[in-house]
Amino acid sequence: MVKTWDVIVIGGGIIGLSISLALRKLGTTVLLLERGEPGREATHAAAGMLVECGTETPAALQPLASASARMYPEFAHELQDESGVLIDLRDQGAILFSAGYLPAYSREAQDARPLGELEPALDDAEIPAVFLQERSVDPRALAWAALRAAKHRGVDIASGTEATELVLSNGRAAGVSTEKSTYAAAAVVNCAGAWAGNIPPHRFPTRPVKGQMLSVIGADRDLLRHVIRAPEVYLVPRSDGRILIGATVEEAGYDKRTDVATIQRLHQAAIRMVPALAQARILEAWAGLRPGTPDALPILGATATPGYFVATGHFRDGILLAPITAQLMSQAITGVQPDYDISVFSPARFST
Ligand SMILES: Cc1cc2nc3c(=O)[nH]c(=O)nc-3n(C[C@H](O)[C@H](O)[C@H](O)COP(=O)(O)OP(=O)(O)OC[C@H]3O[C@@H](n4cnc5c(N)ncnc54)[C@H](O)[C@@H]3O)c2cc1C
């Protein structure tokens, strides 16, 4: 007898993993197809800031960003409990520097203490700053925890398996073809990140947006407590003493190479903010491909083909948006009215 699943999830990044977990919770059988290894693309490259009210967050995305930020502690604890993996969810907050407009954050999100007291390692900056009650997480640990939890919950995972085409039967999604075989399911959800537009017959207008970054480690493991966000660079401390420095936003196709001059420029910008970083050792430099869309909004929901769904285009916020995306997509796929209106994110907005 040929095995079939209720849902096939294409792509094992944080979005595909989170949706698989949410679907299993609802009793659905799930096969996750991953071209390479789960969690090794954009998810692996991310800094892990959970920016709830970013200066660049589109207004239409704000309700989902806020809801997802609120969901994070429970999402994280559940994954940690099920996987035994610590994901370094930090809630020390962030300091946002902005030469121009500083958005009106809620009163309780502000901290009246002088900057030098909040974060002594910061150089005296001339530009205004606000303190924000934001969290951060280690996306590599998060993906590892989600993968282990998914296996624990009985999600079938096929790594090294590239989806080449959606299989249709009587105009409905009926499964996925790969080079070697065909997998059957009643529904399919495309979570292939920056590659989501490359799986025929549907062509979602996603594109890769490259981000280069580096990590450093110094003698003082507690050099920084807060995430620091500034116009030129951001710094994200991890509890093990690493500090991540990012990130570029480049239109470079599917090129994931780093270049020395760019990494040095980021490093120098970080040293200008935190002079003690001049003594820190560079651990790693890398680049990843964010899933971008023409209007900078994700693409979420049902496609014109019955049984075929999409969840991609999370651009700079996919780590933040994973919990709410998983909730809303698992609802949409199982025929439950999603808790938020996701029609503004529908793939139909790109059909001519
Ligand atoms: C430098 C950088 C910094 C970032 N910082 C942050 C941050 O601080 N906070 C935040 O919230 N977000 C951040 N992001 C964005 C975040 O990383 C992404 O939005 C998120 O990881 C997208 O997750 P995803 O699962 O959609 O994509 P991915 O993680 O790219 O996963 C897609 C998966 O699909 C697989 N795949 C592709 N094609 C196929 C196929 N045909 N068949 C099978 N599998 C396939 C890929 O191999 C991949 O594993 C950052 C991104 C970058 C690059």
Tab-separated table of C-alpha atoms in Angstrom, residues 62-351:
chain	number	residue	atom	x	y	z
A	62	GLN	CA	1.964	44.893	12.969
A	63	PRO	CA	-0.919	42.855	14.481
A	64	LEU	CA	0.811	39.566	13.591
A	65	ALA	CA	4.202	40.835	14.808
A	66	SER	CA	2.714	41.814	18.181
A	67	ALA	CA	0.740	38.588	18.524
A	68	SER	CA	3.783	36.471	17.671
A	69	ALA	CA	6.016	38.359	20.122
A	70	ARG	CA	3.451	37.659	22.855
A	71	MET	CA	3.380	33.951	21.918
A	72	TYR	CA	7.159	33.511	22.110
A	73	PRO	CA	7.718	32.564	25.757
A	74	GLU	CA	5.198	29.711	25.547
A	75	PHE	CA	6.390	28.668	22.072
A	76	ALA	CA	9.993	28.583	23.287
A	77	HIS	CA	9.282	26.748	26.530
A	78	GLU	CA	7.225	24.111	24.776
A	79	LEU	CA	10.018	23.471	22.261
A	80	GLN	CA	12.641	23.376	25.000
A	81	ASP	CA	10.590	20.936	27.065
A	82	GLU	CA	9.950	18.608	24.137
A	83	SER	CA	13.454	18.689	22.701
A	84	GLY	CA	15.729	19.223	25.683
A	85	VAL	CA	17.499	21.944	23.635
A	86	LEU	CA	18.076	25.380	25.213
A	87	ILE	CA	17.175	28.100	22.721
A	88	ASP	CA	18.552	31.114	24.624
A	89	LEU	CA	15.391	33.208	24.748
A	90	ARG	CA	16.667	36.454	26.294
A	91	ASP	CA	14.447	39.218	27.593
A	92	GLN	CA	16.942	41.889	28.657
A	93	GLY	CA	15.479	44.198	26.012
A	94	ALA	CA	16.887	46.277	23.192
A	95	ILE	CA	18.316	49.767	22.819
A	96	LEU	CA	17.275	51.410	19.580
A	97	PHE	CA	19.318	54.333	18.235
A	98	SER	CA	17.786	56.408	15.504
A	99	ALA	CA	19.007	59.681	14.045
A	100	GLY	CA	15.533	60.406	12.723
A	101	TYR	CA	12.112	59.289	13.671
A	102	LEU	CA	11.744	57.214	16.850
A	103	PRO	CA	8.374	55.494	16.858
A	104	ALA	CA	6.018	56.151	19.760
A	105	TYR	CA	6.417	53.071	21.903
A	106	SER	CA	4.158	52.385	24.821
A	107	ARG	CA	5.179	54.063	28.079
A	108	GLU	CA	5.991	50.816	29.842
A	109	ALA	CA	8.359	49.886	27.018
A	110	GLN	CA	10.646	52.780	27.896
A	111	ASP	CA	13.348	52.816	30.524
A	112	ALA	CA	14.270	56.168	31.988
A	113	ARG	CA	17.736	55.131	33.213
A	114	PRO	CA	20.718	56.829	31.546
A	115	LEU	CA	22.227	54.840	28.709
A	116	GLY	CA	25.625	54.541	30.391
A	117	GLU	CA	23.977	52.775	33.303
A	118	LEU	CA	21.889	50.481	31.110
A	119	GLU	CA	24.773	49.392	28.898
A	120	PRO	CA	28.182	50.625	30.133
A	121	ALA	CA	30.123	49.222	27.143
A	122	LEU	CA	28.389	51.588	24.701
A	123	ASP	CA	30.380	54.545	23.458
A	124	ASP	CA	28.795	57.965	24.114
A	125	ALA	CA	26.452	58.140	21.170
A	126	GLU	CA	25.159	61.498	20.023
A	127	ILE	CA	21.953	60.157	18.538
A	128	PRO	CA	18.744	59.627	20.526
A	129	ALA	CA	17.862	56.166	21.795
A	130	VAL	CA	14.939	54.347	23.397
A	131	PHE	CA	14.838	51.189	25.481
A	132	LEU	CA	12.453	48.514	24.201
A	133	GLN	CA	11.105	45.474	25.991
A	134	GLU	CA	12.055	43.098	23.159
A	135	ARG	CA	13.399	39.566	23.259
A	136	SER	CA	15.949	37.652	21.226
A	137	VAL	CA	16.492	33.975	20.558
A	138	ASP	CA	19.219	31.781	19.032
A	139	PRO	CA	17.655	30.725	15.682
A	140	ARG	CA	20.064	27.809	15.162
A	141	ALA	CA	19.149	26.341	18.538
A	142	LEU	CA	15.492	27.153	17.869
A	143	ALA	CA	15.514	25.222	14.581
A	144	TRP	CA	17.350	22.312	16.208
A	145	ALA	CA	14.781	22.239	19.014
A	146	ALA	CA	11.906	22.430	16.515
A	147	LEU	CA	13.396	19.582	14.469
A	148	ARG	CA	13.791	17.354	17.523
A	149	ALA	CA	10.293	18.218	18.738
A	150	ALA	CA	8.882	17.498	15.271
A	151	LYS	CA	10.495	14.046	15.246
A	152	HIS	CA	9.256	13.470	18.775
A	153	ARG	CA	5.702	14.354	17.748
A	154	GLY	CA	5.808	11.981	14.791
A	155	VAL	CA	6.368	14.338	11.851
A	156	ASP	CA	7.948	12.290	9.031
A	157	ILE	CA	11.022	14.095	7.744
A	158	ALA	CA	12.748	13.469	4.412
A	159	SER	CA	16.021	15.431	4.273
A	160	GLY	CA	18.017	15.679	1.056
A	161	THR	CA	14.730	15.529	-0.850
A	162	GLU	CA	13.955	18.381	-3.229
A	163	ALA	CA	10.362	19.036	-4.262
A	164	THR	CA	10.428	19.489	-8.026
A	165	GLU	CA	6.729	19.889	-8.788
A	166	LEU	CA	3.290	19.983	-7.221
A	167	VAL	CA	1.233	16.926	-8.224
A	168	LEU	CA	-2.335	17.701	-9.296
A	169	SER	CA	-5.347	15.421	-9.568
A	170	ASN	CA	-8.614	16.776	-10.988
A	171	GLY	CA	-7.336	20.327	-10.428
A	172	ARG	CA	-6.520	19.703	-6.742
A	173	ALA	CA	-3.174	19.345	-4.991
A	174	ALA	CA	-2.562	15.622	-4.555
A	175	GLY	CA	1.117	15.445	-3.599
A	176	VAL	CA	4.645	16.412	-4.526
A	177	SER	CA	7.131	15.033	-7.060
A	178	THR	CA	10.815	14.763	-6.312
A	179	GLU	CA	13.555	13.514	-8.603
A	180	LYS	CA	13.231	9.981	-7.297
A	181	SER	CA	9.588	9.547	-6.362
A	182	THR	CA	6.158	10.994	-5.752
A	183	TYR	CA	4.609	11.573	-2.330
A	184	ALA	CA	0.837	11.690	-1.925
A	185	ALA	CA	-1.130	13.973	0.423
A	186	ALA	CA	-4.513	15.669	0.632
A	187	ALA	CA	-2.862	19.067	1.083
A	188	VAL	CA	0.526	20.641	0.385
A	189	VAL	CA	2.056	23.777	1.908
A	190	ASN	CA	4.982	25.536	0.278
A	191	CYS	CA	7.403	26.857	2.937
A	192	ALA	CA	10.479	26.909	0.697
A	193	GLY	CA	11.584	30.397	1.772
A	194	ALA	CA	13.478	32.333	-0.902
A	195	TRP	CA	13.010	29.338	-3.259
A	196	ALA	CA	9.220	29.137	-2.858
A	197	GLY	CA	8.652	30.636	-6.307
A	198	ASN	CA	10.699	27.963	-8.067
A	199	ILE	CA	8.349	24.999	-7.649
A	200	PRO	CA	6.007	24.623	-10.644
A	201	PRO	CA	3.264	25.103	-11.584
A	202	HIS	CA	2.779	28.137	-9.260
A	203	ARG	CA	5.281	30.985	-9.421
A	204	PHE	CA	5.134	33.064	-6.241
A	205	PRO	CA	7.082	36.332	-6.633
A	206	THR	CA	9.608	35.605	-3.874
A	207	ARG	CA	13.221	36.674	-4.249
A	208	PRO	CA	16.375	36.147	-2.197
A	209	VAL	CA	17.585	39.166	-0.204
A	210	LYS	CA	21.107	38.523	0.982
A	211	GLY	CA	22.277	39.322	4.498
A	212	GLN	CA	25.911	39.079	5.592
A	213	MET	CA	26.911	39.040	9.238
A	214	LEU	CA	29.599	37.919	11.667
A	215	SER	CA	29.982	36.790	15.243
A	216	VAL	CA	32.708	37.653	17.743
A	217	ILE	CA	33.658	36.574	21.239
A	218	GLY	CA	35.687	38.509	23.790
A	219	ALA	CA	37.235	37.893	27.176
A	220	ASP	CA	34.283	39.539	28.949
A	221	ARG	CA	31.306	37.225	28.399
A	222	ASP	CA	28.944	39.875	29.824
A	223	LEU	CA	30.157	42.766	27.707
A	224	LEU	CA	26.648	43.492	26.386
A	225	ARG	CA	23.280	42.742	27.960
A	226	HIS	CA	20.911	44.310	25.443
A	227	VAL	CA	20.354	43.983	21.744
A	228	ILE	CA	21.658	47.225	20.217
A	229	ARG	CA	19.994	48.463	17.051
A	230	ALA	CA	21.521	51.416	15.215
A	231	PRO	CA	21.224	52.719	11.645
A	232	GLU	CA	24.578	51.250	10.531
A	233	VAL	CA	24.682	47.988	12.445
A	234	TYR	CA	22.992	45.848	15.076
A	235	LEU	CA	24.527	43.785	17.878
A	236	VAL	CA	22.866	40.736	19.401
A	237	PRO	CA	24.444	39.190	22.513
A	238	ARG	CA	24.045	35.499	23.270
A	239	SER	CA	24.203	34.053	26.756
A	240	ASP	CA	27.371	32.062	25.904
A	241	GLY	CA	29.288	35.320	25.307
A	242	ARG	CA	29.041	35.455	21.512
A	243	ILE	CA	27.964	38.755	19.971
A	244	LEU	CA	26.383	38.742	16.522
A	245	ILE	CA	26.967	41.756	14.292
A	246	GLY	CA	24.717	42.368	11.306
A	247	ALA	CA	23.576	42.725	8.697
A	248	THR	CA	23.603	43.778	5.069
A	249	VAL	CA	20.465	43.868	2.911
A	250	GLU	CA	21.579	43.086	-0.645
A	251	GLU	CA	19.959	42.152	-3.949
A	252	ALA	CA	22.498	39.554	-5.096
A	253	GLY	CA	20.415	36.658	-6.402
A	254	TYR	CA	21.174	33.282	-4.862
A	255	ASP	CA	24.785	34.206	-4.018
A	256	LYS	CA	25.575	33.323	-0.379
A	257	ARG	CA	29.264	34.268	-0.341
A	258	THR	CA	30.622	36.763	2.173
A	259	ASP	CA	33.159	39.391	1.203
A	260	VAL	CA	35.968	40.533	3.445
A	261	ALA	CA	35.419	44.283	2.929
A	262	THR	CA	31.752	44.056	3.922
A	263	ILE	CA	32.456	41.957	7.008
A	264	GLN	CA	35.197	44.420	8.025
A	265	ARG	CA	32.834	47.359	7.533
A	266	LEU	CA	30.251	45.746	9.836
A	267	HIS	CA	32.962	44.901	12.375
A	268	GLN	CA	34.308	48.483	12.367
A	269	ALA	CA	30.797	49.925	12.759
A	270	ALA	CA	30.290	47.648	15.778
A	271	ILE	CA	33.604	48.783	17.305
A	272	ARG	CA	32.535	52.417	16.928
A	273	MET	CA	29.416	51.604	18.976
A	274	VAL	CA	31.197	49.369	21.518
A	275	PRO	CA	34.962	50.126	21.564
A	276	ALA	CA	35.779	47.028	23.685
A	277	LEU	CA	34.810	44.896	20.692
A	278	ALA	CA	38.182	45.787	19.147
A	279	GLN	CA	39.648	43.134	21.479
A	280	ALA	CA	37.060	40.508	20.555
A	281	ARG	CA	37.960	37.614	18.267
A	282	ILE	CA	35.978	36.976	15.063
A	283	LEU	CA	34.402	33.521	15.271
A	284	GLU	CA	32.471	33.225	12.044
A	285	ALA	CA	31.191	35.219	9.064
A	286	TRP	CA	28.252	34.060	6.952
A	287	ALA	CA	25.453	35.076	4.630
A	288	GLY	CA	21.865	33.936	4.233
A	289	LEU	CA	18.980	34.575	1.873
A	290	ARG	CA	15.852	36.181	3.301
A	291	PRO	CA	12.608	35.408	1.479
A	292	GLY	CA	11.586	38.814	0.053
A	293	THR	CA	8.371	39.776	-1.747
A	294	PRO	CA	7.454	42.779	-3.944
A	295	ASP	CA	5.440	44.505	-1.154
A	296	ALA	CA	7.593	43.321	1.806
A	297	LEU	CA	4.651	41.369	3.234
A	298	PRO	CA	4.584	37.603	3.698
A	299	ILE	CA	2.553	35.361	1.392
A	300	LEU	CA	0.187	33.307	3.538
A	301	GLY	CA	-2.864	31.167	2.907
A	302	ALA	CA	-4.641	29.141	0.264
A	303	THR	CA	-3.649	29.385	-3.392
A	304	ALA	CA	-6.050	29.234	-6.352
A	305	THR	CA	-5.406	25.449	-6.482
A	306	PRO	CA	-7.573	23.684	-3.897
A	307	GLY	CA	-5.436	21.905	-1.299
A	308	TYR	CA	-2.316	23.957	-2.097
A	309	PHE	CA	-1.164	26.512	0.500
A	310	VAL	CA	1.819	28.810	0.867
A	311	ALA	CA	3.653	30.363	3.830
A	312	THR	CA	6.699	32.335	2.801
A	313	GLY	CA	8.036	35.855	2.257
A	314	HIS	CA	8.759	36.540	5.929
A	315	PHE	CA	11.732	38.643	4.838
A	316	ARG	CA	13.473	40.082	7.946
A	317	ASP	CA	10.983	38.757	10.510
A	318	GLY	CA	10.585	35.022	9.966
A	319	ILE	CA	11.990	34.042	13.346
A	320	LEU	CA	9.651	36.472	15.098
A	321	LEU	CA	6.647	35.447	12.984
A	322	ALA	CA	7.056	31.659	13.248
A	323	PRO	CA	4.609	31.054	16.142
A	324	ILE	CA	1.742	33.108	14.693
A	325	THR	CA	2.360	31.788	11.170
A	326	ALA	CA	2.195	28.216	12.480
A	327	GLN	CA	-1.060	28.921	14.303
A	328	LEU	CA	-2.794	30.685	11.412
A	329	MET	CA	-1.591	28.320	8.692
A	330	SER	CA	-2.498	25.179	10.642
A	331	GLN	CA	-5.970	26.676	11.091
A	332	ALA	CA	-6.295	27.561	7.390
A	333	ILE	CA	-5.061	24.128	6.246
A	334	THR	CA	-7.417	22.207	8.542
A	335	GLY	CA	-10.417	24.329	7.539
A	336	VAL	CA	-10.696	26.382	10.733
A	337	GLN	CA	-11.292	30.140	10.493
A	338	PRO	CA	-7.866	31.706	11.301
A	339	ASP	CA	-7.767	33.817	14.476
A	340	TYR	CA	-6.569	36.821	12.424
A	341	ASP	CA	-7.732	37.978	9.021
A	342	ILE	CA	-4.918	36.890	6.689
A	343	SER	CA	-6.599	37.944	3.436
A	344	VAL	CA	-4.166	40.858	3.033
A	345	PHE	CA	-1.332	38.283	2.799
A	346	SER	CA	-3.126	36.101	0.249
A	347	PRO	CA	-1.131	34.956	-2.805
A	348	ALA	CA	-4.117	36.179	-4.857
A	349	ARG	CA	-2.783	39.746	-4.589
A	350	PHE	CA	-0.124	38.852	-7.165
A	351	SER	CA	-2.390	37.186	-9.711
